[in-house]
Amino acid sequence: MIATKILREKSVRGTASSLGAASKPKTKVADSIKHSVEKNKSTMKHWMNNGLPCGKGTERPGIIYNLRKRKSKLL
Amino acid sequence: MVGETAATGKSVGLGLGCDPVVGSLACSKKREYRVTNRLQEGKRPLYAVIFNFIDSRYFNVFATVGGNRVTVYQCLEGGVIAVLQSYVDEDKDESFYTVSWACNVDGTPFVVAGGINGVMRVIDVGSEKIHKSFVGHGDSVNEIRTQTLKPSLVISASKDESVRLWNVHTGICILIFAGAGGHRNEVLSVDFHPSDIYRIASCGMDNTVKIWSMKEFWTYVEKSFTWTDLPSKFPTKYVQFPVYNASVHLNYVDCNRWLGDFILSKSVDNEIILWEPKVKEQTPGEGVVDILQKYPVPECDIWFIKFSCDFHFNLAAVGNREGKIFVWELQSSPPVLVARLSHPQSKSPIRQTATSFDGSTILSCCEDGTIWRWDDVTNSPD
């Protein structure tokens, strides 16, 4: 019984009967996915920014390496 | 031939727990995307497209490969796509299959491309020159990925059944993942773990997904950055045994990506699968597969179609053989189909998509040589 309980608790997708009516499998899976992503994100440091960019609207520095400084011969 | 329908593979054993949650193809229309541009780059198939997630200054810059050409573009306001640079390999028979952004130790942006010749070209897009060419793979290079935590390190998956770790700064092949426990057919995809710098996942035509650890060999990785002798004299090491091996799919596995500690992988069964690898304590190296959920992709039964995620792994975009794109919300359960993108003129197989940093733009590269740009107009005034 103890082993069974532990096994069920380790699963991210238990059934309603095993986890109780208040805990649904879909919520469990979604929470587990979010937790896994967030856990890794919190330990992931982008090499240049020393942290994750804030997303859209992030204040960006001027481009140092101007990709258009010289026109390619092929263009 | 790339794109042929794959043969039937062996059976898959499901792991613990309940049946996986399957996403509904009823579109929620949470996001509305519109075609804002369509480019005909050439007549040869385009196999890969990728935004630069390595350097935040270039998040709107992307690269494509097709034939013997590597092209760098920039997404501008109003759907404009500006051509910045284009490189043509000296071998007209070259056909690039994959491309990745990387950078030198000083931050110089690089584009790394590989394909049918098995030679990887490292292009310094700052100076517009070839930085190095990596010779080592015995056959086609099917995918190149960059370690975002240390972006001078790239990894390549090859038809020669091996995965190789390279240092683009010094040109050294550091590690070769192959051998007794390695893949038994073409390796089609490989990915770095988002936070565990030692961990990679690979998959291929042997229908398996393998997880490898380079922790034991990390001293060689560090040594590669300070190596001043010829690259050919570096003591490249073989990693023969993965830490995990499992058959998740019944057929070729042509794309795998980490989602946290879970794995997204795709075969030719019209779906992407999200699953958790669990190691068997009694049998090290062998694993149990706990399939969490499935994201259906109709008419996606040809191989070498790769999906993409935005930087934050909120969305995944995948094309199919009829030119349609399915955009899934990754972290919802059940999975939510955010958008289904189609256009009357888009009928060619979509080999790869590229999702922008925040998911506001989705690019697709197609078998007919076109690039399509879709922009999120959900909150735009009409």
Coordinates of C-alpha atoms in Angstrom, one line a residue:
Chain A
M1 CA 0.0 0.0 0.0
I2 CA 2.8 2.4 0.9
A3 CA 4.7 1.6 -2.4
T4 CA 1.5 2.0 -4.4
K5 CA 0.9 5.4 -2.8
I6 CA 4.5 6.5 -3.5
L7 CA 4.2 5.4 -7.1
R8 CA 1.0 7.3 -7.6
E9 CA 2.5 10.4 -6.0
K10 CA 5.5 10.3 -8.4
S11 CA 3.3 10.2 -11.4
V12 CA 2.4 13.5 -13.0
R13 CA -0.8 12.0 -14.4
G14 CA -2.7 10.3 -11.7
T15 CA -6.3 9.5 -12.0
A16 CA -9.0 11.3 -10.1
S17 CA -9.6 8.3 -8.0
S18 CA -6.0 8.0 -7.0
L19 CA -5.4 11.7 -6.3
G20 CA -8.7 12.6 -4.9
A21 CA -11.6 14.5 -6.5
A22 CA -10.0 17.8 -5.9
S23 CA -7.0 17.1 -8.2
K24 CA -7.6 16.5 -11.9
P25 CA -5.1 14.8 -14.2
K26 CA -5.2 17.7 -16.7
T27 CA -4.3 20.2 -14.1
K28 CA -1.6 18.0 -12.8
V29 CA 0.0 17.6 -16.2
A30 CA -0.2 21.3 -17.0
D31 CA 1.3 22.2 -13.6
S32 CA 4.1 19.7 -14.1
I33 CA 4.9 21.1 -17.5
K34 CA 5.0 24.7 -16.2
H35 CA 7.0 23.7 -13.2
S36 CA 9.6 21.9 -15.3
V37 CA 9.9 24.8 -17.7
E38 CA 10.1 27.4 -15.0
K39 CA 12.6 25.3 -12.9
N40 CA 14.9 25.2 -15.9
K41 CA 14.4 28.8 -16.8
S42 CA 15.3 29.9 -13.3
T43 CA 18.6 28.2 -13.6
M44 CA 19.2 29.2 -17.2
K45 CA 21.3 32.3 -17.7
H46 CA 21.6 33.6 -21.2
W47 CA 25.2 33.8 -21.8
M48 CA 25.3 37.5 -22.9
N49 CA 22.6 39.0 -20.9
N50 CA 23.2 37.2 -17.7
G51 CA 19.5 36.6 -17.5
L52 CA 16.5 36.1 -19.7
P53 CA 15.5 39.1 -21.8
C54 CA 12.1 40.6 -20.8
G55 CA 10.5 39.9 -24.2
K56 CA 8.8 42.2 -26.5
G57 CA 9.7 45.8 -25.7
T58 CA 13.0 44.9 -24.2
E59 CA 15.4 47.9 -24.5
R60 CA 18.0 46.8 -26.9
P61 CA 21.5 48.2 -27.2
G62 CA 22.7 49.5 -30.5
I63 CA 23.9 46.9 -33.0
I64 CA 27.6 46.6 -32.6
Y65 CA 28.1 44.3 -35.5
N66 CA 26.4 46.0 -38.4
L67 CA 25.5 43.2 -40.7
R68 CA 25.0 45.7 -43.5
K69 CA 28.3 47.6 -43.1
R70 CA 29.5 46.0 -46.3
K71 CA 27.4 44.9 -49.2
S72 CA 28.0 41.3 -50.1
K73 CA 29.2 40.7 -53.6
L74 CA 26.3 38.4 -54.1
L75 CA 23.7 41.0 -53.5
Chain B
M1 CA 15.4 10.5 -50.2
V2 CA 14.5 13.2 -47.8
G3 CA 10.7 13.3 -47.3
E4 CA 9.8 9.8 -48.3
T5 CA 7.2 8.1 -46.2
A6 CA 9.0 6.1 -43.6
A7 CA 8.6 2.4 -43.1
T8 CA 7.0 0.8 -40.1
G9 CA 9.1 0.6 -37.0
K10 CA 9.0 -1.5 -33.9
S11 CA 6.5 -1.3 -31.1
V12 CA 6.6 1.2 -28.3
G13 CA 6.0 0.4 -24.7
L14 CA 4.1 3.0 -22.8
G15 CA 5.2 4.1 -19.4
L16 CA 3.4 4.6 -16.1
G17 CA 0.2 6.5 -15.5
C18 CA -2.8 7.2 -17.6
D19 CA -3.4 7.6 -21.2
P20 CA -1.8 10.8 -22.6
V21 CA -4.0 13.8 -23.1
V22 CA -4.6 14.5 -26.7
G23 CA -5.1 18.0 -28.1
S24 CA -8.2 18.9 -30.0
L25 CA -8.0 20.2 -33.5
A26 CA -10.8 22.6 -32.8
C27 CA -9.0 25.9 -33.1
S28 CA -9.3 28.2 -30.1
K29 CA -8.3 31.2 -32.2
K30 CA -6.5 32.7 -29.2
R31 CA -4.2 34.3 -31.7
E32 CA -4.8 35.5 -35.1
Y33 CA -2.0 35.4 -37.6
R34 CA -1.9 36.9 -41.1
V35 CA 0.4 36.5 -44.0
T36 CA 2.5 39.6 -44.2
N37 CA 5.1 38.5 -46.7
R38 CA 6.0 35.7 -49.0
L39 CA 9.5 35.4 -50.6
Q40 CA 10.6 33.2 -53.4
E41 CA 14.2 32.7 -52.6
G42 CA 14.9 30.3 -55.4
K43 CA 13.7 27.1 -56.9
R44 CA 15.5 24.6 -54.7
P45 CA 13.9 23.4 -51.5
L46 CA 14.5 25.3 -48.3
Y47 CA 15.2 22.9 -45.5
A48 CA 15.8 25.2 -42.5
V49 CA 15.0 28.6 -41.0
I50 CA 16.0 29.9 -37.6
F51 CA 15.8 33.1 -35.7
N52 CA 18.9 34.3 -33.8
F53 CA 18.1 33.5 -30.1
I54 CA 21.7 33.7 -29.2
D55 CA 22.1 37.4 -29.3
S56 CA 19.3 39.6 -28.1
R57 CA 20.4 42.4 -30.5
Y58 CA 19.5 40.2 -33.4
F59 CA 16.3 38.6 -32.3
N60 CA 14.6 39.8 -35.5
V61 CA 17.3 38.4 -37.7
F62 CA 16.9 34.9 -39.2
A63 CA 18.8 32.6 -41.5
T64 CA 17.7 30.1 -44.1
V65 CA 19.4 27.4 -46.0
G66 CA 18.5 25.8 -49.3
G67 CA 20.7 24.3 -52.1
N68 CA 24.2 25.6 -51.7
R69 CA 23.0 29.0 -50.3
V70 CA 22.8 30.4 -46.8
T71 CA 20.9 33.7 -46.5
V72 CA 20.5 36.1 -43.6
Y73 CA 17.4 38.2 -43.4
Q74 CA 15.9 40.7 -41.0
C75 CA 12.2 41.1 -40.1
L76 CA 11.2 44.7 -40.1
E77 CA 8.0 46.5 -39.3
G78 CA 5.0 46.1 -41.5
G79 CA 5.9 42.6 -42.7
V80 CA 9.0 43.7 -44.5
I81 CA 11.8 41.2 -44.8
A82 CA 15.2 42.7 -45.6
V83 CA 17.9 40.6 -47.2
L84 CA 21.1 41.3 -45.3
Q85 CA 23.6 38.8 -46.6
S86 CA 23.8 35.7 -48.8
Y87 CA 26.5 33.1 -49.1
V88 CA 26.9 30.5 -51.8
D89 CA 29.0 27.5 -51.2
E90 CA 31.7 26.9 -53.8
D91 CA 30.3 23.4 -54.4
K92 CA 27.3 23.8 -56.5
D93 CA 26.2 20.3 -55.6
E94 CA 26.0 21.2 -51.9
S95 CA 22.6 21.0 -50.4
F96 CA 22.4 22.5 -46.9
Y97 CA 19.9 20.8 -44.6
T98 CA 20.3 22.7 -41.4
V99 CA 21.5 26.0 -39.9
S100 CA 22.1 27.4 -36.5
W101 CA 23.3 30.7 -34.9
A102 CA 26.4 30.6 -32.8
C103 CA 29.0 33.0 -31.8
N104 CA 32.7 33.3 -31.1
V105 CA 34.1 33.8 -27.6
D106 CA 34.2 37.6 -28.2
G107 CA 30.5 37.7 -29.2
T108 CA 31.0 37.8 -33.0
P109 CA 27.8 36.3 -34.5
F110 CA 28.3 33.1 -36.6
V111 CA 26.0 31.1 -38.8
V112 CA 26.8 27.4 -38.9
A113 CA 25.4 25.4 -41.8
G114 CA 25.6 21.8 -42.8
G115 CA 24.1 19.5 -45.4
I116 CA 24.6 16.7 -47.8
N117 CA 28.4 17.0 -48.1
G118 CA 28.9 16.5 -44.4
V119 CA 31.1 19.6 -44.2
M120 CA 29.9 22.3 -41.8
R121 CA 30.5 25.9 -42.7
V122 CA 31.0 28.4 -40.0
I123 CA 30.3 31.9 -41.4
D124 CA 31.4 35.0 -39.5
V125 CA 28.5 37.3 -40.5
G126 CA 30.1 40.2 -38.8
S127 CA 33.1 40.2 -41.2
E128 CA 31.2 38.4 -44.0
K129 CA 33.8 35.6 -44.2
I130 CA 34.0 31.9 -43.8
H131 CA 35.5 31.4 -40.3
K132 CA 36.1 27.7 -40.4
S133 CA 35.0 24.5 -42.2
F134 CA 34.5 21.5 -40.1
V135 CA 35.4 18.2 -41.7
G136 CA 34.7 15.0 -39.8
H137 CA 31.2 13.7 -40.4
G138 CA 31.2 10.8 -42.8
D139 CA 27.9 11.7 -44.4
S140 CA 25.1 14.3 -44.4
V141 CA 24.6 16.6 -41.5
N142 CA 20.9 16.6 -40.6
E143 CA 20.8 19.1 -37.7
I144 CA 23.0 21.6 -35.9
R145 CA 22.1 23.1 -32.6
T146 CA 23.9 25.6 -30.4
Q147 CA 24.5 25.5 -26.7
T148 CA 22.8 28.7 -25.5
L149 CA 24.7 28.7 -22.3
K150 CA 28.0 28.5 -24.1
P151 CA 27.3 29.5 -27.7
S152 CA 30.7 28.7 -29.1
L153 CA 29.7 25.0 -28.7
V154 CA 27.5 23.5 -31.4
I155 CA 26.4 19.9 -31.8
S156 CA 25.6 18.2 -35.1
A157 CA 23.6 15.1 -35.9
S158 CA 24.5 13.1 -39.0
K159 CA 23.6 10.4 -41.4
D160 CA 26.8 8.7 -40.3
E161 CA 25.0 7.6 -37.1
S162 CA 27.0 9.9 -34.9
V163 CA 26.5 13.2 -33.0
R164 CA 29.5 15.5 -32.7
L165 CA 30.3 18.3 -30.4
W166 CA 32.3 21.2 -31.9
N167 CA 34.0 24.3 -30.6
V168 CA 33.5 27.0 -33.3
H169 CA 36.1 29.2 -31.8
T170 CA 39.0 26.7 -32.2
G171 CA 37.5 24.4 -34.8
I172 CA 37.9 21.4 -32.6
C173 CA 35.7 18.3 -32.7
I174 CA 35.6 17.7 -29.0
L175 CA 33.3 14.6 -28.6
I176 CA 31.7 12.0 -30.8
F177 CA 28.6 10.3 -29.5
A178 CA 28.5 7.0 -31.3
G179 CA 29.5 3.4 -30.8
A180 CA 28.2 0.4 -29.0
G181 CA 25.3 2.3 -27.4
G182 CA 24.8 4.9 -30.2
H183 CA 22.3 5.3 -32.9
R184 CA 21.9 2.5 -35.4
N185 CA 20.8 4.7 -38.3
E186 CA 20.8 8.3 -39.4
V187 CA 20.6 10.8 -36.6
L188 CA 18.0 13.3 -37.6
S189 CA 17.8 15.7 -34.7
V190 CA 19.7 16.7 -31.5
D191 CA 19.1 19.3 -28.8
F192 CA 20.9 20.7 -25.8
H193 CA 19.1 20.7 -22.4
P194 CA 18.1 24.2 -21.5
S195 CA 19.9 24.3 -18.2
D196 CA 21.9 21.1 -17.7
I197 CA 25.0 22.1 -19.7
Y198 CA 26.1 18.5 -19.9
R199 CA 23.0 16.9 -21.3
I200 CA 21.8 16.4 -24.9
A201 CA 19.0 14.4 -26.5
S202 CA 19.2 12.9 -30.0
C203 CA 16.9 10.9 -32.2
G204 CA 16.8 9.4 -35.6
M205 CA 15.9 6.7 -38.1
D206 CA 16.4 3.9 -35.6
N207 CA 13.2 5.1 -33.9
T208 CA 14.9 5.8 -30.6
V209 CA 15.6 8.9 -28.5
K210 CA 18.8 8.9 -26.6
I211 CA 20.0 11.1 -23.8
W212 CA 23.7 11.6 -23.4
S213 CA 25.8 13.2 -20.7
M214 CA 29.1 14.8 -21.4
K215 CA 29.8 15.5 -17.7
E216 CA 32.6 12.9 -17.6
F217 CA 34.3 14.6 -20.5
W218 CA 33.8 18.2 -19.5
T219 CA 37.5 18.7 -19.0
Y220 CA 38.0 18.1 -22.7
V221 CA 35.3 20.7 -23.5
E222 CA 37.2 23.3 -21.4
K223 CA 40.5 22.3 -22.9
S224 CA 39.1 22.9 -26.4
F225 CA 38.8 26.6 -25.7
T226 CA 42.5 27.1 -25.0
W227 CA 43.8 24.6 -27.5
T228 CA 46.5 26.3 -29.6
D229 CA 47.8 23.3 -31.6
L230 CA 46.2 21.9 -34.7
P231 CA 42.6 20.8 -34.3
S232 CA 43.6 17.4 -35.7
K233 CA 45.9 16.9 -32.7
F234 CA 43.2 17.4 -30.1
P235 CA 42.4 14.2 -28.2
T236 CA 38.8 13.9 -29.4
K237 CA 36.9 11.4 -27.2
Y238 CA 34.1 8.9 -28.0
V239 CA 31.0 8.8 -25.8
Q240 CA 29.7 5.3 -26.6
F241 CA 26.9 4.9 -24.1
P242 CA 23.9 7.2 -23.5
V243 CA 22.5 7.6 -20.1
Y244 CA 19.1 7.0 -21.4
N245 CA 17.6 5.1 -24.4
A246 CA 14.0 4.6 -25.3
S247 CA 11.7 3.9 -28.2
V248 CA 9.0 6.5 -28.0
H249 CA 7.8 6.3 -31.6
L250 CA 7.1 3.5 -34.1
N251 CA 9.0 5.2 -36.9
Y252 CA 11.7 7.7 -37.7
V253 CA 12.0 10.4 -35.2
D254 CA 12.9 13.6 -37.1
C255 CA 12.7 16.3 -34.4
N256 CA 13.2 16.5 -30.7
R257 CA 13.4 19.4 -28.3
W258 CA 13.7 19.7 -24.6
L259 CA 10.8 21.3 -22.8
G260 CA 12.2 21.8 -19.3
D261 CA 13.1 18.2 -18.3
F262 CA 10.5 16.8 -20.6
I263 CA 11.0 16.1 -24.3
L264 CA 9.0 17.0 -27.3
S265 CA 9.5 14.7 -30.2
K266 CA 8.0 14.1 -33.6
S267 CA 7.8 11.2 -35.9
V268 CA 5.7 10.6 -39.0
D269 CA 2.5 9.8 -37.2
N270 CA 0.9 13.1 -37.5
E271 CA 1.6 14.3 -34.0
I272 CA 4.1 15.8 -31.7
I273 CA 4.5 14.0 -28.4
L274 CA 5.4 15.4 -25.0
W275 CA 6.9 12.9 -22.7
E276 CA 9.0 12.4 -19.6
P277 CA 12.1 10.2 -19.7
K278 CA 12.5 8.1 -16.6
V279 CA 15.5 6.0 -16.0
K280 CA 15.0 2.4 -14.8
E281 CA 17.0 2.0 -11.6
Q282 CA 17.6 -1.7 -12.3
T283 CA 18.8 -1.2 -15.9
P284 CA 21.0 2.0 -16.2
G285 CA 20.7 3.4 -19.7
E286 CA 17.3 2.0 -20.4
G287 CA 14.3 4.1 -19.7
V288 CA 10.6 4.2 -19.2
V289 CA 8.6 6.6 -21.4
D290 CA 5.8 8.5 -19.7
I291 CA 3.8 10.1 -22.5
L292 CA 2.1 13.2 -21.1
Q293 CA 0.3 14.6 -24.0
K294 CA 0.0 14.7 -27.8
Y295 CA -0.3 17.6 -30.3
P296 CA -2.0 16.4 -33.5
V297 CA -0.6 17.6 -36.8
P298 CA -2.7 16.3 -39.7
E299 CA -1.0 15.3 -42.9
C300 CA 2.4 15.3 -41.4
D301 CA 3.4 11.8 -42.4
I302 CA 6.6 12.6 -44.3
W303 CA 9.9 12.8 -42.5
F304 CA 12.3 15.8 -42.1
I305 CA 9.7 18.2 -41.0
K306 CA 10.8 20.1 -37.9
F307 CA 8.9 22.2 -35.5
S308 CA 10.0 25.3 -33.6
C309 CA 9.2 27.0 -30.3
D310 CA 9.4 30.6 -29.2
F311 CA 12.1 31.6 -26.7
H312 CA 9.9 31.0 -23.7
F313 CA 8.4 27.7 -24.9
N314 CA 4.9 29.0 -24.8
L315 CA 4.1 28.0 -28.4
A316 CA 5.2 25.4 -30.9
A317 CA 4.6 25.8 -34.6
V318 CA 4.8 22.9 -37.0
G319 CA 4.1 22.7 -40.7
N320 CA 2.8 19.8 -42.8
R321 CA 3.1 18.4 -46.3
E322 CA 0.3 20.5 -47.6
G323 CA 1.6 23.9 -46.6
K324 CA -0.4 24.4 -43.4
I325 CA 0.9 25.4 -40.0
F326 CA -0.4 24.3 -36.7
V327 CA 0.4 26.5 -33.7
W328 CA 0.0 24.8 -30.3
E329 CA 0.1 26.2 -26.8
L330 CA 2.7 24.0 -25.2
Q331 CA 2.1 24.3 -21.6
S332 CA -1.6 23.9 -21.5
S333 CA -3.3 20.6 -20.6
P334 CA -5.2 19.6 -22.6
P335 CA -3.1 21.1 -25.4
V336 CA -4.7 24.1 -27.1
L337 CA -4.6 24.7 -30.8
V338 CA -4.0 28.4 -30.9
A339 CA -4.1 28.9 -34.6
R340 CA -4.2 26.9 -37.8
L341 CA -2.5 28.8 -40.6
S342 CA -3.2 28.2 -44.2
H343 CA -3.2 30.1 -47.5
P344 CA -4.5 29.2 -50.9
Q345 CA -1.1 29.6 -52.5
S346 CA 0.8 27.7 -49.7
K347 CA 0.6 24.1 -50.9
S348 CA 4.2 22.9 -50.6
P349 CA 5.6 20.8 -47.7
I350 CA 6.8 23.1 -44.9
R351 CA 10.2 21.7 -43.9
Q352 CA 10.7 23.9 -40.9
T353 CA 9.2 26.8 -39.0
A354 CA 10.8 29.5 -37.0
T355 CA 8.9 31.1 -34.2
S356 CA 10.1 34.5 -33.0
F357 CA 11.2 35.4 -29.5
D358 CA 7.7 36.2 -28.3
G359 CA 5.7 34.2 -30.8
S360 CA 4.5 37.3 -32.7
T361 CA 6.0 36.1 -35.9
I362 CA 6.1 32.7 -37.5
L363 CA 8.2 31.9 -40.5
S364 CA 8.0 28.8 -42.6
C365 CA 10.4 27.6 -45.3
C366 CA 9.0 25.3 -48.0
E367 CA 9.9 22.6 -50.4
D368 CA 9.1 25.1 -53.3
G369 CA 11.7 27.5 -52.2
T370 CA 9.4 30.0 -50.6
I371 CA 9.5 31.7 -47.2
W372 CA 6.3 32.7 -45.6
R373 CA 5.9 35.3 -42.9
W374 CA 2.9 35.2 -40.6
D375 CA 2.4 38.0 -38.0
D376 CA 0.2 38.0 -34.9
V377 CA -2.4 40.6 -35.5
T378 CA -4.6 39.7 -32.5
N379 CA -4.3 43.0 -30.8
S380 CA -3.7 45.1 -33.9
P381 CA -6.2 47.8 -34.8
D382 CA -8.0 47.0 -38.1

